[in-house]
CSV table of C-alpha atoms in Angstrom, one decimal:
chain,number,residue,atom,x,y,z
A,1,MET,CA,0.1,0.0,0.0
A,2,ALA,CA,1.3,3.5,-1.0
A,3,ARG,CA,2.6,5.5,2.0
A,4,HIS,CA,0.8,8.7,2.7
A,5,PRO,CA,3.0,11.9,3.2
A,6,ARG,CA,3.2,13.2,6.8
A,7,ILE,CA,3.2,17.0,7.1
A,8,THR,CA,3.9,18.4,10.5
A,9,PHE,CA,3.1,22.1,11.2
A,10,ILE,CA,5.1,23.6,14.3
A,11,GLY,CA,3.3,26.7,15.2
A,12,ALA,CA,0.0,25.6,13.6
A,13,GLY,CA,-1.7,28.2,15.7
A,14,SER,CA,-0.8,30.7,12.9
A,15,THR,CA,-4.1,29.6,11.6
A,16,VAL,CA,-4.5,31.8,8.5
A,17,PHE,CA,-1.1,31.0,7.3
A,18,MET,CA,-1.5,27.3,8.0
A,19,LYS,CA,-4.9,27.4,6.2
A,20,ASN,CA,-3.2,28.8,3.1
A,21,ILE,CA,-0.5,26.1,3.0
A,22,VAL,CA,-2.9,23.2,3.9
A,23,GLY,CA,-5.3,24.5,1.2
A,24,ASP,CA,-2.5,24.4,-1.3
A,25,VAL,CA,-1.4,20.9,-0.3
A,26,LEU,CA,-4.9,19.4,-0.4
A,27,GLN,CA,-5.6,20.6,-3.9
A,28,ARG,CA,-2.6,18.5,-5.2
A,29,PRO,CA,-3.7,15.0,-6.0
A,30,SER,CA,-0.3,13.5,-4.8
A,31,LEU,CA,-0.8,15.1,-1.3
A,32,SER,CA,-4.6,15.0,-0.9
A,33,ASN,CA,-4.4,11.9,1.4
A,34,ALA,CA,-1.6,13.5,3.7
A,35,MET,CA,-1.5,12.9,7.5
A,36,ILE,CA,-1.4,16.6,8.8
A,37,ALA,CA,0.0,16.9,12.4
A,38,LEU,CA,-0.8,20.2,14.0
A,39,MET,CA,1.4,21.4,17.0
A,40,ASP,CA,1.2,24.5,19.0
A,41,ILE,CA,1.7,25.5,22.6
A,42,ASN,CA,-1.5,27.6,22.6
A,43,PRO,CA,-4.5,25.0,23.0
A,44,GLN,CA,-7.1,27.5,21.9
A,45,ARG,CA,-5.4,28.5,18.7
A,46,LEU,CA,-4.5,24.7,18.1
A,47,GLU,CA,-8.2,23.8,18.5
A,48,GLU,CA,-9.2,26.6,16.0
A,49,SER,CA,-6.6,25.4,13.5
A,50,ALA,CA,-7.9,21.8,13.8
A,51,ILE,CA,-11.3,23.0,13.0
A,52,VAL,CA,-10.2,24.8,9.9
A,53,VAL,CA,-8.2,21.8,8.6
A,54,ASN,CA,-11.1,19.5,9.1
A,55,LYS,CA,-13.5,21.8,7.3
A,56,LEU,CA,-11.0,22.2,4.5
A,57,ILE,CA,-10.7,18.3,4.2
A,58,ALA,CA,-14.5,18.1,4.1
A,59,THR,CA,-14.9,21.0,1.6
A,60,LEU,CA,-12.5,19.4,-0.8
A,61,GLY,CA,-13.8,16.0,-0.2
A,62,VAL,CA,-10.2,14.4,0.2
A,63,LYS,CA,-8.9,11.6,2.3
A,64,ALA,CA,-6.5,13.6,4.4
A,65,LYS,CA,-6.4,13.3,8.2
A,66,ALA,CA,-5.5,15.8,10.8
A,67,GLU,CA,-4.1,15.2,14.4
A,68,THR,CA,-3.2,17.8,17.1
A,69,TYR,CA,-0.3,17.7,19.4
A,70,SER,CA,1.0,19.7,22.3
A,71,ASP,CA,4.3,17.7,22.3
A,72,GLN,CA,6.7,18.7,19.6
A,73,LYS,CA,8.6,15.6,19.4
A,74,LYS,CA,5.6,13.4,19.1
A,75,ALA,CA,4.2,15.7,16.4
A,76,LEU,CA,7.5,15.4,14.4
A,77,ALA,CA,7.7,11.6,14.7
A,78,GLY,CA,7.9,10.2,11.2
A,79,ALA,CA,7.4,13.4,9.3
A,80,ASP,CA,8.3,14.0,5.7
A,81,PHE,CA,7.9,17.7,5.7
A,82,VAL,CA,8.1,20.0,8.7
A,83,VAL,CA,6.5,23.5,8.2
A,84,VAL,CA,7.7,26.0,10.9
A,85,ALA,CA,5.7,29.3,11.5
A,86,PHE,CA,5.8,30.9,14.8
A,87,GLN,CA,6.8,34.2,16.5
A,88,ILE,CA,8.6,33.9,19.9
A,89,GLY,CA,7.3,36.5,22.3
A,90,GLY,CA,4.4,37.5,20.0
A,91,TYR,CA,3.2,41.1,19.4
A,92,GLU,CA,3.1,41.6,23.2
A,93,PRO,CA,5.5,41.8,24.9
A,94,CYS,CA,8.3,41.2,22.5
A,95,THR,CA,7.5,43.2,19.4
A,96,VAL,CA,6.4,46.1,21.5
A,97,THR,CA,9.7,46.1,23.3
A,98,ASP,CA,11.6,45.9,20.0
A,99,PHE,CA,9.9,49.1,19.0
A,100,GLU,CA,9.4,51.1,22.2
A,101,VAL,CA,12.9,50.8,23.7
A,102,PRO,CA,14.8,52.1,20.5
A,103,LYS,CA,12.3,54.9,20.2
A,104,LYS,CA,13.5,56.4,23.5
A,105,TYR,CA,16.9,56.7,21.9
A,106,GLY,CA,15.5,58.4,18.8
A,107,LEU,CA,15.8,55.2,16.7
A,108,ARG,CA,12.6,54.7,14.8
A,109,GLN,CA,11.8,51.6,12.8
A,110,THR,CA,9.1,50.3,10.3
A,111,ILE,CA,9.0,46.5,10.6
A,112,ALA,CA,12.0,45.5,12.8
A,113,ASP,CA,11.7,41.7,12.2
A,114,THR,CA,14.7,41.0,10.0
A,115,LEU,CA,17.6,43.3,10.5
A,116,GLY,CA,18.3,46.2,12.9
A,117,VAL,CA,18.1,46.0,16.7
A,118,GLY,CA,14.6,44.6,16.3
A,119,GLY,CA,15.8,41.8,13.9
A,120,ILE,CA,18.8,41.0,16.2
A,121,MET,CA,16.6,40.6,19.2
A,122,ARG,CA,14.1,38.5,17.3
A,123,GLY,CA,16.9,36.3,16.1
A,124,LEU,CA,18.2,35.7,19.6
A,125,ARG,CA,14.7,34.8,20.8
A,126,THR,CA,14.0,32.6,17.8
A,127,VAL,CA,17.1,30.6,17.0
A,128,PRO,CA,17.2,28.4,20.1
A,129,HIS,CA,13.6,27.2,19.4
A,130,LEU,CA,14.5,26.3,15.8
A,131,TRP,CA,17.6,24.4,17.1
A,132,LYS,CA,15.4,22.5,19.4
A,133,ILE,CA,13.2,21.5,16.4
A,134,CYS,CA,16.3,20.4,14.5
A,135,GLU,CA,17.4,18.3,17.5
A,136,ASP,CA,14.0,16.6,17.7
A,137,MET,CA,14.0,16.1,13.9
A,138,LEU,CA,17.3,14.3,14.1
A,139,ALA,CA,15.9,12.0,16.6
A,140,VAL,CA,12.5,11.1,15.1
A,141,CYS,CA,12.5,12.2,11.3
A,142,PRO,CA,16.0,12.8,10.2
A,143,GLU,CA,15.2,12.6,6.5
A,144,ALA,CA,12.4,15.3,6.7
A,145,ILE,CA,12.7,18.6,4.9
A,146,MET,CA,12.2,21.7,7.1
A,147,LEU,CA,10.2,24.4,5.3
A,148,GLN,CA,11.1,27.4,7.5
A,149,TYR,CA,8.8,30.5,7.3
A,150,VAL,CA,10.0,32.4,10.4
A,151,ASN,CA,11.8,35.8,10.6
A,152,PRO,CA,14.5,36.8,10.7
A,153,MET,CA,14.8,34.4,7.8
A,154,ALA,CA,18.5,34.9,6.9
A,155,ILE,CA,19.7,34.7,10.5
A,156,ASN,CA,17.6,31.7,11.2
A,157,THR,CA,18.6,29.8,8.1
A,158,TRP,CA,22.4,30.6,8.7
A,159,ALA,CA,22.2,29.5,12.4
A,160,ILE,CA,20.5,26.2,11.4
A,161,SER,CA,23.1,25.4,8.8
A,162,GLU,CA,26.0,26.3,11.2
A,163,LYS,CA,24.8,24.2,14.1
A,164,TYR,CA,22.9,21.4,12.3
A,165,PRO,CA,24.3,21.1,8.8
A,166,GLU,CA,22.8,17.7,8.3
A,167,ILE,CA,19.2,19.1,8.5
A,168,LYS,CA,17.5,19.5,5.1
A,169,GLN,CA,16.1,23.0,5.3
A,170,VAL,CA,14.9,25.9,3.2
A,171,GLY,CA,13.8,29.3,4.3
A,172,LEU,CA,10.8,30.4,2.4
A,173,CYS,CA,9.4,33.9,1.7
A,174,HIS,CA,7.0,35.2,-0.9
A,175,SER,CA,8.7,38.4,-1.6
A,176,VAL,CA,10.3,37.4,-4.9
A,177,GLN,CA,7.2,36.2,-6.6
A,178,GLY,CA,5.0,38.9,-4.8
A,179,THR,CA,7.1,41.8,-5.9
A,180,ALA,CA,7.3,40.4,-9.5
A,181,MET,CA,3.4,40.4,-9.5
A,182,GLU,CA,3.4,44.0,-8.2
A,183,LEU,CA,5.8,45.2,-11.0
A,184,ALA,CA,3.8,43.5,-13.6
A,185,HIS,CA,0.8,45.3,-12.3
A,186,ASP,CA,2.6,48.6,-12.2
A,187,LEU,CA,3.4,48.1,-15.9
A,188,ASP,CA,-0.1,46.7,-16.9
A,189,ILE,CA,1.6,43.4,-18.2
A,190,PRO,CA,0.1,40.0,-17.4
A,191,TYR,CA,2.3,38.3,-14.8
A,192,GLU,CA,2.3,35.1,-16.8
A,193,GLU,CA,4.2,37.1,-19.6
A,194,ILE,CA,7.1,38.0,-17.2
A,195,ARG,CA,10.4,36.2,-16.9
A,196,TYR,CA,12.8,37.0,-14.1
A,197,ARG,CA,15.9,35.8,-12.4
A,198,SER,CA,16.5,37.0,-8.9
A,199,ALA,CA,19.4,36.5,-6.4
A,200,GLY,CA,20.9,38.0,-3.2
A,201,ILE,CA,19.8,37.4,0.4
A,202,ASN,CA,16.3,37.2,1.9
A,203,HIS,CA,14.7,40.6,1.8
A,204,MET,CA,17.6,42.0,-0.2
A,205,ALA,CA,17.6,40.0,-3.4
A,206,PHE,CA,17.5,41.7,-6.8
A,207,TYR,CA,16.0,41.0,-10.1
A,208,LEU,CA,19.1,40.5,-12.2
A,209,ARG,CA,16.8,40.1,-15.2
A,210,PHE,CA,13.2,41.4,-15.5
A,211,GLU,CA,11.8,40.7,-18.9
A,212,HIS,CA,8.6,40.6,-21.0
A,213,ARG,CA,7.9,37.8,-23.4
A,214,GLN,CA,7.2,39.2,-26.9
A,215,PRO,CA,4.8,37.7,-29.5
A,216,ASP,CA,7.7,36.3,-31.5
A,217,GLY,CA,9.1,34.4,-28.4
A,218,SER,CA,11.9,37.0,-27.7
A,219,TYR,CA,12.2,38.8,-24.4
A,220,ARG,CA,12.4,42.6,-23.8
A,221,ASN,CA,14.2,44.2,-20.8
A,222,LEU,CA,11.6,46.0,-18.6
A,223,TYR,CA,14.0,48.1,-16.5
A,224,PRO,CA,13.9,51.2,-18.8
A,225,ASP,CA,10.0,51.0,-18.7
A,226,LEU,CA,10.1,50.8,-14.8
A,227,VAL,CA,12.4,53.8,-14.5
A,228,ARG,CA,10.4,55.8,-17.1
A,229,ALA,CA,7.1,55.0,-15.2
A,230,TYR,CA,8.7,56.1,-11.9
A,231,ARG,CA,10.1,59.3,-13.4
A,232,GLU,CA,6.6,60.1,-15.0
A,233,GLY,CA,4.7,59.4,-11.9
A,234,ARG,CA,2.9,56.4,-13.3
A,235,ALA,CA,4.6,54.0,-10.9
A,236,PRO,CA,4.3,52.8,-8.2
A,237,LYS,CA,0.5,52.3,-8.4
A,238,PRO,CA,-1.4,52.1,-5.1
A,239,GLY,CA,-0.9,48.7,-3.4
A,240,TRP,CA,-2.8,46.8,-0.8
A,241,ASN,CA,-1.7,49.0,2.1
A,242,PRO,CA,-2.3,52.8,1.6
A,243,ARG,CA,0.2,53.4,4.4
A,244,CYS,CA,3.0,51.9,2.4
A,245,PRO,CA,3.7,53.5,-1.1
A,246,ASN,CA,6.5,51.7,-2.9
A,247,LYS,CA,8.6,54.7,-3.5
A,248,VAL,CA,11.9,53.6,-1.7
A,249,ARG,CA,12.5,50.7,-4.0
A,250,TYR,CA,11.8,52.6,-7.1
A,251,GLU,CA,14.3,55.4,-5.9
A,252,MET,CA,16.9,52.7,-5.3
A,253,LEU,CA,16.3,51.3,-8.7
A,254,THR,CA,17.3,54.6,-10.2
A,255,ARG,CA,20.6,54.5,-8.2
A,256,LEU,CA,21.6,50.9,-8.4
A,257,GLY,CA,20.1,49.8,-11.7
A,258,TYR,CA,18.2,46.9,-10.2
A,259,PHE,CA,14.9,46.4,-8.3
A,260,VAL,CA,15.0,44.7,-4.8
A,261,THR,CA,12.5,42.0,-3.9
A,262,GLU,CA,11.3,43.1,-0.5
A,263,SER,CA,9.0,46.0,0.2
A,264,SER,CA,9.8,49.6,0.5
A,265,GLU,CA,8.8,49.8,4.2
A,266,HIS,CA,11.4,46.9,4.9
A,267,PHE,CA,14.2,48.4,2.7
A,268,ALA,CA,13.9,51.8,4.2
A,269,GLU,CA,15.4,50.4,7.5
A,270,TYR,CA,18.0,48.1,5.9
A,271,THR,CA,19.9,51.1,4.5
A,272,PRO,CA,21.1,54.4,6.2
A,273,TYR,CA,19.5,56.7,3.5
A,274,PHE,CA,15.7,57.2,4.4
A,275,ILE,CA,15.1,57.3,8.1
A,276,LYS,CA,17.1,60.2,9.5
A,277,ASP,CA,16.7,62.4,12.7
A,278,GLY,CA,15.7,65.9,11.7
A,279,ARG,CA,14.7,64.9,8.3
A,280,PRO,CA,10.9,64.7,8.1
A,281,ASP,CA,11.1,65.6,4.5
A,282,LEU,CA,12.5,62.2,3.7
A,283,ILE,CA,9.7,60.5,5.6
A,284,GLU,CA,7.1,62.6,3.7
A,285,LYS,CA,8.8,62.3,0.2
A,286,PHE,CA,9.1,58.5,0.3
A,287,GLY,CA,6.0,57.8,2.4
A,288,ILE,CA,7.9,55.8,5.0
A,289,PRO,CA,5.5,54.1,7.4
A,290,LEU,CA,7.2,54.4,10.8
A,291,ASP,CA,5.9,51.9,13.4
A,292,GLU,CA,4.0,50.0,10.6
A,293,TYR,CA,4.6,46.5,12.0
A,294,PRO,CA,2.9,47.2,15.4
A,295,LYS,CA,-0.1,48.7,13.4
A,296,ARG,CA,-0.3,45.5,11.4
A,297,CYS,CA,-0.2,43.3,14.5
A,298,ILE,CA,-3.1,45.1,16.1
A,299,GLU,CA,-5.1,45.0,13.0
A,300,GLN,CA,-4.4,41.3,12.5
A,301,ILE,CA,-5.4,40.5,16.2
A,302,GLU,CA,-8.7,42.3,15.6
A,303,ARG,CA,-9.3,40.7,12.4
A,304,TRP,CA,-8.7,37.3,13.8
A,305,LYS,CA,-11.4,37.6,16.3
A,306,GLY,CA,-14.1,37.7,13.8
A,307,GLN,CA,-12.3,35.3,11.4
A,308,ALA,CA,-12.0,32.6,14.2
A,309,GLU,CA,-15.7,32.8,14.9
A,310,ALA,CA,-16.6,32.7,11.1
A,311,TYR,CA,-14.5,29.5,10.6
A,312,ARG,CA,-16.0,27.9,13.7
A,313,SER,CA,-19.6,28.4,12.4
A,314,ALA,CA,-19.0,27.8,8.7
A,315,ASP,CA,-20.0,24.6,7.1
A,316,ARG,CA,-17.4,24.9,4.3
A,317,ILE,CA,-14.1,26.8,4.0
A,318,GLU,CA,-13.5,27.8,0.4
A,319,VAL,CA,-9.9,27.8,-0.6
A,320,GLU,CA,-7.9,29.5,-3.3
A,321,GLN,CA,-4.4,28.8,-4.4
A,322,SER,CA,-1.9,30.9,-2.6
A,323,LYS,CA,1.5,32.2,-3.9
A,324,GLU,CA,3.5,30.1,-1.2
A,325,TYR,CA,6.0,27.6,-2.5
A,326,ALA,CA,5.4,24.9,0.1
A,327,SER,CA,3.1,22.6,-1.7
A,328,SER,CA,5.0,23.0,-4.9
A,329,ILE,CA,8.1,21.7,-3.0
A,330,MET,CA,6.2,18.8,-1.3
A,331,ASN,CA,4.7,17.8,-4.6
A,332,SER,CA,8.1,17.7,-6.4
A,333,VAL,CA,9.8,15.8,-3.7
A,334,TRP,CA,7.0,13.4,-3.4
A,335,THR,CA,6.3,12.7,-7.1
A,336,GLY,CA,9.7,13.8,-8.8
A,337,GLU,CA,7.8,16.2,-11.0
A,338,PRO,CA,10.3,19.1,-11.1
A,339,SER,CA,9.6,22.7,-10.1
A,340,VAL,CA,11.7,25.9,-9.5
A,341,ILE,CA,11.3,27.9,-6.5
A,342,TYR,CA,13.2,30.8,-4.7
A,343,GLY,CA,14.7,29.5,-1.4
A,344,ASN,CA,17.0,30.5,1.4
A,345,VAL,CA,19.9,28.1,1.7
A,346,ARG,CA,23.6,28.0,2.7
A,347,ASN,CA,25.3,30.0,-0.1
A,348,ASN,CA,28.1,27.2,-0.8
A,349,GLY,CA,29.4,29.2,-3.7
A,350,CYS,CA,26.0,29.9,-5.5
A,351,ILE,CA,26.7,33.5,-5.3
A,352,THR,CA,30.5,33.9,-5.7
A,353,SER,CA,30.8,37.5,-4.4
A,354,LEU,CA,29.0,36.6,-1.1
A,355,PRO,CA,30.5,34.5,1.8
A,356,ASN,CA,30.2,30.7,1.5
A,357,ASN,CA,28.4,30.3,4.8
A,358,CYS,CA,25.9,33.2,4.5
A,359,ALA,CA,22.3,32.4,3.8
A,360,ALA,CA,21.6,33.2,0.1
A,361,GLU,CA,18.3,33.5,-1.6
A,362,VAL,CA,18.6,31.7,-5.1
A,363,PRO,CA,16.5,29.9,-7.6
A,364,CYS,CA,16.4,26.2,-6.6
A,365,LEU,CA,15.4,23.1,-8.7
A,366,VAL,CA,13.2,20.8,-6.6
A,367,ASP,CA,12.5,17.1,-7.5
A,368,ALA,CA,12.7,13.7,-6.0
A,369,SER,CA,16.3,14.5,-4.9
A,370,GLY,CA,15.3,17.5,-2.8
A,371,ILE,CA,16.1,21.1,-3.0
A,372,GLN,CA,19.0,21.9,-5.3
A,373,PRO,CA,20.2,25.5,-5.4
A,374,THR,CA,21.4,26.9,-8.8
A,375,TYR,CA,24.7,28.7,-9.5
A,376,ILE,CA,24.5,32.4,-9.9
A,377,GLY,CA,28.1,33.6,-9.9
A,378,GLU,CA,29.1,37.2,-9.2
A,379,LEU,CA,26.5,39.9,-8.4
A,380,PRO,CA,27.0,43.4,-9.8
A,381,PRO,CA,29.5,45.0,-7.4
A,382,GLN,CA,27.1,47.8,-6.1
A,383,LEU,CA,24.6,44.9,-5.1
A,384,THR,CA,27.3,42.9,-3.4
A,385,ALA,CA,28.5,45.9,-1.5
A,386,LEU,CA,24.9,46.8,-0.2
A,387,ILE,CA,24.0,43.2,0.7
A,388,ARG,CA,27.3,42.7,2.6
A,389,THR,CA,26.3,45.6,5.0
A,390,ASN,CA,23.3,43.3,6.0
A,391,ILE,CA,25.3,40.2,6.0
A,392,ASN,CA,27.7,41.7,8.6
A,393,VAL,CA,24.7,42.1,11.1
A,394,GLN,CA,23.5,38.5,10.4
A,395,GLU,CA,27.0,37.0,10.8
A,396,LEU,CA,27.6,38.7,14.1
A,397,THR,CA,24.2,37.6,15.4
A,398,VAL,CA,24.7,34.1,14.4
A,399,GLN,CA,28.3,34.2,16.0
A,400,ALA,CA,26.7,35.5,19.2
A,401,LEU,CA,24.3,32.5,19.2
A,402,MET,CA,27.0,29.9,18.2
A,403,THR,CA,29.6,31.1,20.7
A,404,GLU,CA,27.3,32.5,23.4
A,405,ASN,CA,29.5,35.4,23.4
A,406,ARG,CA,27.3,38.5,24.4
A,407,GLU,CA,29.8,41.0,23.0
A,408,HIS,CA,28.9,40.0,19.5
A,409,ILE,CA,25.3,41.2,20.1
A,410,TYR,CA,26.8,44.7,20.5
A,411,HIS,CA,28.9,44.3,17.5
A,412,ALA,CA,26.0,43.2,15.4
A,413,ALA,CA,24.0,46.5,16.5
A,414,MET,CA,27.0,48.5,15.9
A,415,MET,CA,27.3,47.3,12.3
A,416,ASP,CA,23.6,47.7,11.5
A,417,PRO,CA,23.4,50.4,8.7
A,418,HIS,CA,20.3,52.2,10.1
A,419,THR,CA,21.3,52.1,13.9
A,420,ALA,CA,24.9,53.3,13.0
A,421,ALA,CA,23.4,56.2,11.0
A,422,GLU,CA,21.3,57.4,14.0
A,423,LEU,CA,23.2,56.5,17.2
A,424,ASP,CA,26.7,56.9,18.6
A,425,LEU,CA,28.6,54.0,20.2
A,426,ASP,CA,27.5,54.7,23.8
A,427,GLN,CA,23.9,55.0,22.8
A,428,ILE,CA,24.2,51.7,20.9
A,429,TRP,CA,25.7,49.9,23.9
A,430,SER,CA,23.1,51.4,26.3
A,431,LEU,CA,20.2,50.5,23.9
A,432,VAL,CA,21.3,46.9,23.7
A,433,ASP,CA,21.8,46.6,27.4
A,434,GLU,CA,18.2,47.9,27.9
A,435,LEU,CA,16.7,45.6,25.2
A,436,LEU,CA,18.4,42.5,26.7
A,437,ALA,CA,17.2,43.5,30.2
A,438,ALA,CA,13.6,44.2,28.9
A,439,HIS,CA,13.4,40.8,27.0
A,440,GLY,CA,14.6,38.9,30.1
A,441,ASP,CA,13.4,35.4,29.9
A,442,TRP,CA,12.5,35.4,26.2
A,443,LEU,CA,16.3,35.3,25.6
A,444,PRO,CA,18.6,32.4,26.2
A,445,ALA,CA,20.3,32.7,29.6
A,446,TRP,CA,23.8,33.6,28.3
A,447,ALA,CA,22.4,36.7,26.5
A,448,ARG,CA,20.6,38.3,29.6
A,449,GLY,CA,22.0,40.9,32.1
A,450,SER,CA,24.2,43.9,31.3
A,451,ALA,CA,27.3,44.3,29.3
A,452,LYS,CA,30.8,43.7,30.5
A,453,VAL,CA,32.9,46.6,31.5
A,454,ARG,CA,34.6,47.9,28.4
A,455,ALA,CA,38.5,48.5,28.5
A,456,ALA,CA,39.3,52.1,28.9
């Protein structure tokens, strides 16, 4: 009898995200009889997720089954695929701390989940939990593939590959395909007619090619059209969030010659150019949404209350295909039918101008042999230089975690482009002290407390 795939969700209480992935999975014939193991530490959210999955199974009329677990190791036992989606410390208290403490020092942020002092703190909170999953996977499902959807993506992926190199893992984000869709919309071109190739690191990858297929089968470079549309005020078009016009990335396109894959609100805080003390004109000109992430968190929490009730009372839950890569990866590994995704993996020479051990985001071939990154070569030098400024922060955060050397937390903050543009060294040290103290037990024991006395 054919074996059914076993798909484990760690952090299954992220119900909306989990619903999208499970909906995608169950619509694929090769996966429609999967055993879906849901694990979360919040019993109420776990129960809500189980209700949603069982209604999806009923709506689609498939033979999949769902089980719930509060024990991580039991949920992982025998898994073929492990989907990880959680936020350690949640909106309250940890995200609030990541925003409010820096604000006292005049350091303002937009999203603070990937880089900067917010991203560093989130990495310190998150990586130990990911390592624990790796440990359990090696014990009960050593051949499983981890599909990791947690931020800070690059720090997480790098830290897993350093400590548990034998774990098969990929960090997944929808920014590459999502931004390509936005740009196609800005140019009024059907997304299906676009061809692109992107590479870099998570949230700072660039489209090395962005082209439109012509009637004769040839391809036309769309970069001149994007620049012209920006200069003439036709792009960016309004997006899903009126607080977040996409101007930062278009401006950077005119300076670098390439378009970056993650949103303008993110990119504004990965660089030192846009959020500056005493420069409200820049905030105004580029429409930079300060404190955007906390606003989204509050809106999501509010929205979920009504959504949870609707799911609970609904007879059917209709499902559309999402733009996430998870089901595509599972289908390719399970059936051998090849696909191409953009994944975050250990660089290993894929991008020759970036460090071998960093987490690179590159096109990957997926088939029965697993996830196979493709060779890119050297990036344009201006892109390499900008990406390295972010890699410096990631590398020092991973070093802090690997060596349990608290000094490297300060070094990581000191190297962050936005933090360094706003604060002096004493302020940075004091801010990190205060953040570590405020996070307390959310951090690993070695990271808590105050800094060592610095040599005079």
